[in-house]
Coordinates of N, CA, C and O and ligand atoms in Angstrom, one line a residue:
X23 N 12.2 -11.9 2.9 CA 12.7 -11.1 1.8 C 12.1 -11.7 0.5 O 11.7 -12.8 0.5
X24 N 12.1 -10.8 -0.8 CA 11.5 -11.4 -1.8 C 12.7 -11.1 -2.7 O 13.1 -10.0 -2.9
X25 N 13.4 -12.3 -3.3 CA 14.4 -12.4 -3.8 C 14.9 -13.3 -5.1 O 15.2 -14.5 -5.2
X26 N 14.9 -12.7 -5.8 CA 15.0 -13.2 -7.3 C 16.8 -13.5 -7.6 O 17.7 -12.6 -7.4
X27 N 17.0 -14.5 -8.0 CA 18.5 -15.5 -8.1 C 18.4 -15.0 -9.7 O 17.6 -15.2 -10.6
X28 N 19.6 -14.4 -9.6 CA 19.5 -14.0 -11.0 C 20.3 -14.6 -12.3 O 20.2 -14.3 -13.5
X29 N 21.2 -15.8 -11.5 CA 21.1 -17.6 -12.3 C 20.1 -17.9 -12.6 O 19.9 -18.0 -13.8
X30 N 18.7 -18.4 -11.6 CA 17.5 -18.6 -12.6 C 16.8 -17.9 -13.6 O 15.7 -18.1 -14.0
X31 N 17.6 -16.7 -14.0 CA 16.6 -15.9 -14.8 C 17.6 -16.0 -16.4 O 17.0 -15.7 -17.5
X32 N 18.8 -16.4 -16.4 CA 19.4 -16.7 -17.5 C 18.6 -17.7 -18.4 O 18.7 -17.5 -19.6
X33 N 18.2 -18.4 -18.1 CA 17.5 -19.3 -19.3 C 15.8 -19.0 -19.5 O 15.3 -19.4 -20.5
X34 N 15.3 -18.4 -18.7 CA 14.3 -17.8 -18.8 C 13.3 -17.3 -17.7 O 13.4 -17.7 -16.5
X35 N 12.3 -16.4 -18.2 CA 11.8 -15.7 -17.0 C 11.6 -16.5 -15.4 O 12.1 -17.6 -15.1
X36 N 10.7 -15.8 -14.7 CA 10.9 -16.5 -13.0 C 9.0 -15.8 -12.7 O 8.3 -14.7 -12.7
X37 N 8.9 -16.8 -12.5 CA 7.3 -16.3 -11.8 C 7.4 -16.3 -10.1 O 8.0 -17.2 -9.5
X38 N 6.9 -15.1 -9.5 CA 7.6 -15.5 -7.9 C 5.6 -14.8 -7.6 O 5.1 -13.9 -8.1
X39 N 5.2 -15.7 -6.6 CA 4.0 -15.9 -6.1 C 4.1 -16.2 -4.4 O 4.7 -17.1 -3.8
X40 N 3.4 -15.2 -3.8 CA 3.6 -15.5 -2.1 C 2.9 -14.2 -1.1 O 2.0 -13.4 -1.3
X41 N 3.6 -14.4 -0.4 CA 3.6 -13.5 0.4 C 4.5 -12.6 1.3 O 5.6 -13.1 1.6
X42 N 4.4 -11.4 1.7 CA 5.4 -10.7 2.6 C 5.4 -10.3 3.7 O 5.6 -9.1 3.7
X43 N 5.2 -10.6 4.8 CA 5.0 -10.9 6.3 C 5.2 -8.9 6.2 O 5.9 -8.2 5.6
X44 N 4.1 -8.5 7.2 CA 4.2 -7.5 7.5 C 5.4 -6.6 8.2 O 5.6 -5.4 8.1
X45 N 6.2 -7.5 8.8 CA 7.4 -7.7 9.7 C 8.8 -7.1 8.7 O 9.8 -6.4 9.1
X46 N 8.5 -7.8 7.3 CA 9.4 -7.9 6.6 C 9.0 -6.2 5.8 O 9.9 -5.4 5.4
X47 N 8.1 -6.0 5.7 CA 7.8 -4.8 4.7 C 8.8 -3.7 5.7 O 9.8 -3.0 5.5
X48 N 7.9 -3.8 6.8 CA 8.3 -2.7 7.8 C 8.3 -1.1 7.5 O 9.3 -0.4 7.6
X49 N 7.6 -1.0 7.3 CA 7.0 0.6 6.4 C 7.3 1.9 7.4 O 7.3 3.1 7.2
X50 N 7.6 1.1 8.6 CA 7.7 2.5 9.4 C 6.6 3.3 9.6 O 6.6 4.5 9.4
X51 N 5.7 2.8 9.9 CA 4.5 3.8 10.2 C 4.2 4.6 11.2 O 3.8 4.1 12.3
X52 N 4.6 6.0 11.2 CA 4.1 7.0 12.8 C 2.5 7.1 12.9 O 1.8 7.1 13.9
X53 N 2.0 7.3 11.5 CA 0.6 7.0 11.7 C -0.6 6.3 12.3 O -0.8 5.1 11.9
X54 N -1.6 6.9 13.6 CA -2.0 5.8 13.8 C -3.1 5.5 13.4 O -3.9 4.5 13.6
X55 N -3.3 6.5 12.6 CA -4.9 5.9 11.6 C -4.9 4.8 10.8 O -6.0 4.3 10.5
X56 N -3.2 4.2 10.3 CA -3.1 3.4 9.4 C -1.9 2.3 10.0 O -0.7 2.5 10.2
X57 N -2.9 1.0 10.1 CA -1.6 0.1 10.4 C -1.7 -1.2 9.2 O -2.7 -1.6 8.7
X58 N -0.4 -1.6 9.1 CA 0.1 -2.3 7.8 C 0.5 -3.7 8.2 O 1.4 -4.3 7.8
X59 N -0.6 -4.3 9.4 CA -0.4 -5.6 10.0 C -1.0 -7.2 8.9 O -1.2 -8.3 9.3
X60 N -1.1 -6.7 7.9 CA -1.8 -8.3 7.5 C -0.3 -8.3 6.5 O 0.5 -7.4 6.5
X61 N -0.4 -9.5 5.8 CA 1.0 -9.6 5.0 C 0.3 -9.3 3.8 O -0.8 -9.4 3.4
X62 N 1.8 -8.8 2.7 CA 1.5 -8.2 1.1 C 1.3 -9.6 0.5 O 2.0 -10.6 0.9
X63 N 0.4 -9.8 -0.5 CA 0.3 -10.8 -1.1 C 1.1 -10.1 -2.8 O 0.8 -9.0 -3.1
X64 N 1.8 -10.7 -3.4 CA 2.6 -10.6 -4.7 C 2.4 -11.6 -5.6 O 2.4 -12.8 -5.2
X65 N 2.4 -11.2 -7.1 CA 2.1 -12.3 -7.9 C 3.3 -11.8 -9.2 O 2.8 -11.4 -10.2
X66 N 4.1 -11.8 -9.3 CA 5.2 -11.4 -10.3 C 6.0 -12.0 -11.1 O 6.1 -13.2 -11.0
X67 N 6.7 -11.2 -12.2 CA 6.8 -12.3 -13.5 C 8.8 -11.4 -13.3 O 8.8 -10.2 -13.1
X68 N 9.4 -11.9 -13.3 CA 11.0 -11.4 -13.9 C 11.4 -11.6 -14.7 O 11.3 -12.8 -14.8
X69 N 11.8 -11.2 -15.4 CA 12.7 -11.1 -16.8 C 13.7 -10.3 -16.7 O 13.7 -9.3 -16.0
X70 N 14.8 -10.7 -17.5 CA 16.1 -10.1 -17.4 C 16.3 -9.9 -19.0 O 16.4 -10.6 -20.0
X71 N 16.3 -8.5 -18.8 CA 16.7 -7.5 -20.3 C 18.2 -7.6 -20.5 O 19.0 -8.3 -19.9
X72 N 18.5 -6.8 -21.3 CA 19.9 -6.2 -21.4 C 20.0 -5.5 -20.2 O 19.1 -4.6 -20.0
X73 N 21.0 -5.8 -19.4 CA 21.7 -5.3 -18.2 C 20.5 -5.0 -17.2 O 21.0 -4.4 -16.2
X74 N 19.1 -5.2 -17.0 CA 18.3 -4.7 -16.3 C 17.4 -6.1 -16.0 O 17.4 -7.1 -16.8
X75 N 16.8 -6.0 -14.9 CA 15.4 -6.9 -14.8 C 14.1 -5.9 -14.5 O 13.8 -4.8 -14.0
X76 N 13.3 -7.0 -15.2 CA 11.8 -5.9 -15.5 C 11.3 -7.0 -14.7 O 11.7 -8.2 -14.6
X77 N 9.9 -6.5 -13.7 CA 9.4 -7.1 -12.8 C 8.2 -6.3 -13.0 O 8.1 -5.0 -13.1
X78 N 7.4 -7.2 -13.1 CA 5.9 -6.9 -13.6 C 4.7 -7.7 -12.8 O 4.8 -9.0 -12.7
X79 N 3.8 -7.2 -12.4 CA 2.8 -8.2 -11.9 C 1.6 -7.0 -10.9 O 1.5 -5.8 -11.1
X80 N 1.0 -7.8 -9.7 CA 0.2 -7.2 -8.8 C 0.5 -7.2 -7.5 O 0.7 -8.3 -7.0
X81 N 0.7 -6.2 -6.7 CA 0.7 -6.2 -5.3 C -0.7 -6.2 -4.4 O -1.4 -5.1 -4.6
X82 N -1.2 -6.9 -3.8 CA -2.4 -6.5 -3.0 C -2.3 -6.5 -1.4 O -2.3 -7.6 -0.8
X83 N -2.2 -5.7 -0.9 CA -2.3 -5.5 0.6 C -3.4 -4.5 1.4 O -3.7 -3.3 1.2
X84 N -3.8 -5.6 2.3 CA -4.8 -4.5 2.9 C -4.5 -4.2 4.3 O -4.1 -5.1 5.2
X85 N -4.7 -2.2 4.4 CA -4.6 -2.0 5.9 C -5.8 -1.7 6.6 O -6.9 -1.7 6.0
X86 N -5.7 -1.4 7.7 CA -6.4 -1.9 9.4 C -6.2 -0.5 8.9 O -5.1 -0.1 8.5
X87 N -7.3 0.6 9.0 CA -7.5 2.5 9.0 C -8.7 2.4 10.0 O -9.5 1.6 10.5
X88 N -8.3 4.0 10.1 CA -8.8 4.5 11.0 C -9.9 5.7 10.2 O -9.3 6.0 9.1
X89 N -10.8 6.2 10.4 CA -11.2 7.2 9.4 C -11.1 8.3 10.6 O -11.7 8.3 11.7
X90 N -10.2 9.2 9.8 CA -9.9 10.7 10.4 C -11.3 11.3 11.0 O -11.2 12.0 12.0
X91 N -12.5 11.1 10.3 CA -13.3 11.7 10.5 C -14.6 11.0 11.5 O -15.5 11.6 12.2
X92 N -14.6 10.2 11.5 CA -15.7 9.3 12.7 C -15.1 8.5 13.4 O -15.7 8.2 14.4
X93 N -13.6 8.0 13.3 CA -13.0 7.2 14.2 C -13.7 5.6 13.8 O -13.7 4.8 14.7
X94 N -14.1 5.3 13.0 CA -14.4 4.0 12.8 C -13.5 3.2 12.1 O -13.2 3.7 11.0
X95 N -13.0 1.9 12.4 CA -12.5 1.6 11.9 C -12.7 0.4 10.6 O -13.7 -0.2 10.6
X96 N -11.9 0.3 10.0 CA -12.1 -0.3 8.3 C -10.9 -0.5 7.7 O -9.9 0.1 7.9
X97 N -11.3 -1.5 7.0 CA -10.3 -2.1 6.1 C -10.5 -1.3 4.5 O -11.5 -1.2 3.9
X98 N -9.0 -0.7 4.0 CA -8.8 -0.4 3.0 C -7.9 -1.4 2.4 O -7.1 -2.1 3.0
X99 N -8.2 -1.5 0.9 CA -7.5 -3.2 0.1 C -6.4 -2.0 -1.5 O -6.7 -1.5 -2.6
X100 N -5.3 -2.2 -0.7 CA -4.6 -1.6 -1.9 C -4.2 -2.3 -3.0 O -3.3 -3.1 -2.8
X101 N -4.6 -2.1 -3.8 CA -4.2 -3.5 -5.0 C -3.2 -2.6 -6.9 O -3.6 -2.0 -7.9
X102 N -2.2 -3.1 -6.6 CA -1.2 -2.7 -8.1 C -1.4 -3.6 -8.8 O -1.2 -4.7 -8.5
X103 N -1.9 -3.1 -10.0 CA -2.7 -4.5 -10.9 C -1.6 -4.7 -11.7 O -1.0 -5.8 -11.7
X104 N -1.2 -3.7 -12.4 CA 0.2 -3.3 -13.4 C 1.4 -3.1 -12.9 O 2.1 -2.4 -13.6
X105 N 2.0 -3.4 -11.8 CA 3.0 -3.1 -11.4 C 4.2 -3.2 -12.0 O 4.4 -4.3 -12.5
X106 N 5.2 -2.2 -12.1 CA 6.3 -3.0 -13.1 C 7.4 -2.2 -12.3 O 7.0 -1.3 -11.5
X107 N 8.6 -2.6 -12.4 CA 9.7 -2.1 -11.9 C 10.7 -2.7 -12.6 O 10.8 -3.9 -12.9
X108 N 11.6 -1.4 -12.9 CA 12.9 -1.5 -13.8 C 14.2 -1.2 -12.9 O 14.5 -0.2 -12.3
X109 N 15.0 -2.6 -13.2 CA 15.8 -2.4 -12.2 C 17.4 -2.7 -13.1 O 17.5 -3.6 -13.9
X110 N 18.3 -1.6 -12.8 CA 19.4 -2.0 -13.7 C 20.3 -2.6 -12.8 O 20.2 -2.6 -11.6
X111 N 21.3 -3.1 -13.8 CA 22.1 -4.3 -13.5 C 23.2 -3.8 -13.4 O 24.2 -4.3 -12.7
X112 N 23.1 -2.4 -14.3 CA 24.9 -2.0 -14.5 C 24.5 -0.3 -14.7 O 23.4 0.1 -14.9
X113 N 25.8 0.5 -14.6 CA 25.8 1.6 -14.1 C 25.4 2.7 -12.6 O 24.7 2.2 -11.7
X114 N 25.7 3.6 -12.6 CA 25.2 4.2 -11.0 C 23.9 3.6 -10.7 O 23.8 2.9 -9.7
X115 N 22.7 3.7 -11.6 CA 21.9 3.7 -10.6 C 21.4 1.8 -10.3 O 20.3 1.4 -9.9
X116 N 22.6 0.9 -10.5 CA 22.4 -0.5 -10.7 C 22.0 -1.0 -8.8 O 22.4 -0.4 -7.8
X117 N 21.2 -2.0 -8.9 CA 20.2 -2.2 -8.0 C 21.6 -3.6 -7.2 O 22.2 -4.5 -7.9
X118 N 21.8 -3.5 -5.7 CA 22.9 -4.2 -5.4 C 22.2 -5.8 -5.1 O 21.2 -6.1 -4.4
X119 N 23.5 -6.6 -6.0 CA 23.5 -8.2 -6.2 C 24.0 -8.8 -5.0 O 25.2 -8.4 -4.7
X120 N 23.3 -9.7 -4.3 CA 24.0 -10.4 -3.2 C 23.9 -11.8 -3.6 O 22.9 -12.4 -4.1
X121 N 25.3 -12.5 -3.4 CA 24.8 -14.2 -4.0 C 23.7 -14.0 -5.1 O 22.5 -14.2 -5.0
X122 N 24.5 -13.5 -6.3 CA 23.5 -13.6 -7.4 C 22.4 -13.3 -6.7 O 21.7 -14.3 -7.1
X123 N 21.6 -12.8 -5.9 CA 20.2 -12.4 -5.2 C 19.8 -10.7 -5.7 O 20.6 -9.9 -5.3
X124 N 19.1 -10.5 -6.2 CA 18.3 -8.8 -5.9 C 16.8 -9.2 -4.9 O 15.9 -9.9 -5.1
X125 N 17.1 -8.2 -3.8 CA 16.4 -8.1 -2.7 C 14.7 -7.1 -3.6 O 14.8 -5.9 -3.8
X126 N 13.9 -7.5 -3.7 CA 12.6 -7.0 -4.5 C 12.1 -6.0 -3.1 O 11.8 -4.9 -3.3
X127 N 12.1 -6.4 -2.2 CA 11.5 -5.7 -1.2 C 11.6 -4.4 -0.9 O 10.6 -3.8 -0.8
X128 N 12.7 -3.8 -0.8 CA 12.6 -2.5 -0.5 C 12.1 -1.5 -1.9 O 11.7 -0.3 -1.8
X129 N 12.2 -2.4 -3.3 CA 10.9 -1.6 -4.2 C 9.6 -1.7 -4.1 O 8.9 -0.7 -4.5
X130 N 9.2 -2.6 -3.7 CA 7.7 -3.2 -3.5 C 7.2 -2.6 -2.1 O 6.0 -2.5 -1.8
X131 N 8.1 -2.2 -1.4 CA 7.5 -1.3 0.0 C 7.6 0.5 -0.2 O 7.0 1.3 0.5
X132 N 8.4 0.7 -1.1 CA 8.3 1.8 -1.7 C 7.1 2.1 -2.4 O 6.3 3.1 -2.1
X133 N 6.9 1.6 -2.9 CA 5.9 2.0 -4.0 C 4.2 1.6 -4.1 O 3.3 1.8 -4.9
X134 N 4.3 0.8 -2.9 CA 3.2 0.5 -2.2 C 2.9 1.6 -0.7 O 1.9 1.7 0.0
X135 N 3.8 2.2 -0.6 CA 3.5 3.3 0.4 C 2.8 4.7 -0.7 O 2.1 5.6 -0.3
X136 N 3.1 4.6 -1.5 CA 2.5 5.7 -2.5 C 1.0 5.3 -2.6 O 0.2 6.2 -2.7
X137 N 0.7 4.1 -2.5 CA -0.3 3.9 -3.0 C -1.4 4.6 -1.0 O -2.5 5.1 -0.9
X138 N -0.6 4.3 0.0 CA -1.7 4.5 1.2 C -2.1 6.0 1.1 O -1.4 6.9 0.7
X139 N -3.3 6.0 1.4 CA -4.5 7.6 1.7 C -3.5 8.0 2.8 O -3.1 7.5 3.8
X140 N -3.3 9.5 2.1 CA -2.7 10.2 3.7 C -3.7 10.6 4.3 O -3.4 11.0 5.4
X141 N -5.4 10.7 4.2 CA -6.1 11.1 5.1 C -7.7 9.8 5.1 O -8.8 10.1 4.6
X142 N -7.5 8.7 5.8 CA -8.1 7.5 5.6 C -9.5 7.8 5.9 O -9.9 8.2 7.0
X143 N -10.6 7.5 4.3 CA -12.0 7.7 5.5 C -13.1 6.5 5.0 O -13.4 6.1 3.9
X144 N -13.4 6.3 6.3 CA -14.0 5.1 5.5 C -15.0 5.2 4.9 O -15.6 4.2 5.1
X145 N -15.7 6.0 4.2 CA -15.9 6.8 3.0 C -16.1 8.0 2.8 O -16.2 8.9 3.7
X146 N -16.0 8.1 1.2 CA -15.5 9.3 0.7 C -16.3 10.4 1.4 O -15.7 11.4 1.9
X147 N -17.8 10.2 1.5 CA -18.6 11.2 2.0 C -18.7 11.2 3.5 O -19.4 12.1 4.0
X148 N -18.1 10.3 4.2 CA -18.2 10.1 5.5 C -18.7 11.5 6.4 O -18.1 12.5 6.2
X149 N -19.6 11.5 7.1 CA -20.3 12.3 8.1 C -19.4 13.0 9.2 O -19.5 14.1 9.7
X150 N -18.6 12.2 9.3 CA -17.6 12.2 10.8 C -18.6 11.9 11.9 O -19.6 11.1 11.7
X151 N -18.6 12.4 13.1 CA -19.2 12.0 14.0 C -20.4 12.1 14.3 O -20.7 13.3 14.4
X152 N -21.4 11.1 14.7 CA -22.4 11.3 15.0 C -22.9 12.6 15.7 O -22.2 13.2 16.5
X153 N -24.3 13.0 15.3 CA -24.9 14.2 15.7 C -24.7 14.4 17.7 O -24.5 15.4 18.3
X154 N -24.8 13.1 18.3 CA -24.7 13.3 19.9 C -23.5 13.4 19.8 O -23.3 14.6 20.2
X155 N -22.6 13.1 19.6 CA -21.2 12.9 19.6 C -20.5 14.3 19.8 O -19.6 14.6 20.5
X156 N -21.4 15.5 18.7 CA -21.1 17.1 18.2 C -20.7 17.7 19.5 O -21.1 17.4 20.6
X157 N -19.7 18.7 19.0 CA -19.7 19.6 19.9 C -20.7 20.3 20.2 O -21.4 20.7 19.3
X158 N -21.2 20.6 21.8 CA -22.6 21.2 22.1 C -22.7 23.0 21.5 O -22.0 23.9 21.8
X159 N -23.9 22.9 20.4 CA -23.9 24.2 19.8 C -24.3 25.1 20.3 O -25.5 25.1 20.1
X160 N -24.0 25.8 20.7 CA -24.4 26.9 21.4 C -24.6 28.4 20.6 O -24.0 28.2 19.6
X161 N -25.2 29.7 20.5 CA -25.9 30.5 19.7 C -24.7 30.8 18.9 O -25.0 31.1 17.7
X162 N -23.6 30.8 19.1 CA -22.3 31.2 18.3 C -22.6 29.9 17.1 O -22.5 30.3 15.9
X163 N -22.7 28.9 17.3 CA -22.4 27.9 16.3 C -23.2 27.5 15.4 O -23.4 26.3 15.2
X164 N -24.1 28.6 14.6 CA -25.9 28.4 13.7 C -25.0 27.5 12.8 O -25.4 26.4 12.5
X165 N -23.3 28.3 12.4 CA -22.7 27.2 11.0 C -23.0 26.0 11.1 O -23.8 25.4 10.4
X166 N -22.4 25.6 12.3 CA -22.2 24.2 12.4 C -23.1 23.6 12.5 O -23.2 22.5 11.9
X167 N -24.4 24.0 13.4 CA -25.4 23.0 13.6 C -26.4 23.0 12.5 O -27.2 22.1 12.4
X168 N -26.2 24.4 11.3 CA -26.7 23.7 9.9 C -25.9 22.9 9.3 O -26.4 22.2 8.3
X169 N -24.7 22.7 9.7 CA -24.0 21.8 9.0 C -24.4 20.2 9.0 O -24.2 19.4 8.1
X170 N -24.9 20.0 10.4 CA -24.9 18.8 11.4 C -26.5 18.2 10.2 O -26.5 17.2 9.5
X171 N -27.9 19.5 10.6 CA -28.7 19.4 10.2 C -28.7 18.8 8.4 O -29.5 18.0 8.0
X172 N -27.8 19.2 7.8 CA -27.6 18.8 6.7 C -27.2 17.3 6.3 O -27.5 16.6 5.3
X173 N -26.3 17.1 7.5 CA -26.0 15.8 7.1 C -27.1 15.1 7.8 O -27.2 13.9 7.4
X174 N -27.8 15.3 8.6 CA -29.2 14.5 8.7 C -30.0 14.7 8.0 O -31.2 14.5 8.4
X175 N -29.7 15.2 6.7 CA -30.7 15.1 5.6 C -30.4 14.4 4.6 O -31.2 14.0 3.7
X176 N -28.9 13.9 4.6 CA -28.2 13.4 3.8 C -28.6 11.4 4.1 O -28.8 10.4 3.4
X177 N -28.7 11.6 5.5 CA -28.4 10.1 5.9 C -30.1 9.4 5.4 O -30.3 8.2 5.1
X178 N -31.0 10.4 5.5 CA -32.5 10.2 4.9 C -32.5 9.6 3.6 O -33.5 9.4 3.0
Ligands
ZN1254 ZN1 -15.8 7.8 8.7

């Protein structure tokens, strides 16, 4: 868990530097183009406002993809350079204190799921599958196999 004691933040800010075991994010992924196996690396500053804490810094995590389109696999590096998160202390939407503790994790897995490609390719222009690979064209398919032709003009 990534957990800020919100006794150390009364006399001044808290710098929290580490890591978050993949285990702990637990993102729930049905996807299997995209797996979320290395751990989140975090570099973050807390401060405690009037009734809120502001949490500011960088998330970087990188996932293990699949590209939808060639089946190759690749590492994508998600990185929150600016991250900030406003968490209140008091009223409905106040963020719940355990032993003076606020649990950071289930914001930092939130909002790092925004950041994953819903359609992963390991690049933007990716080909997809090699020309042998194609479905066999037959006189119905002139589209496709100009299409094939084109991207073997592309790879020139
Ligand atoms: Zn690809």
């Amino acid at each position: 868990m990534l957990l800020v004691n919100l006794r150390h933040l009364e006399a001044r800010e808290i710098r929290l530097e580490g890591e978050l075991a993949a285990a702990e994010l637990d993102f729930g992924l049905r996807d299997e183009m995209i797996r979320a196996e290395q751990p989140l690396r975090y570099d973050l500053t807390v401060e405690k406002m009037h009734d809120a804490l502001l949490v500011t810094g960088s998330l970087r995590l990188i996932l293990d993809c699949q590209c939808v389109r060639c089946l190759k696999s690749f590492e994508q590096r998600l990185i929150l350079e600016d991250w900030t998160c406003h968490l209140p202390l008091a009223g409905e939407e106040k963020v719940s204190v355990n032993n003076d503790c606020v649990d950071l994790t289930p914001f930092v897995r939130e909002d790092i799921l925004l950041e994953f490609p819903p359609h992963p390719l390991c690049k933007r222009d990716c080909g997809g599958l090699k020309k042998g690979q194609a479905p066999k064209t037959g006189g119905k398919d002139i589209a496709a196999s100009a299409a094939w032709a084109e991207l073997d003009k592309l790879k020139l």
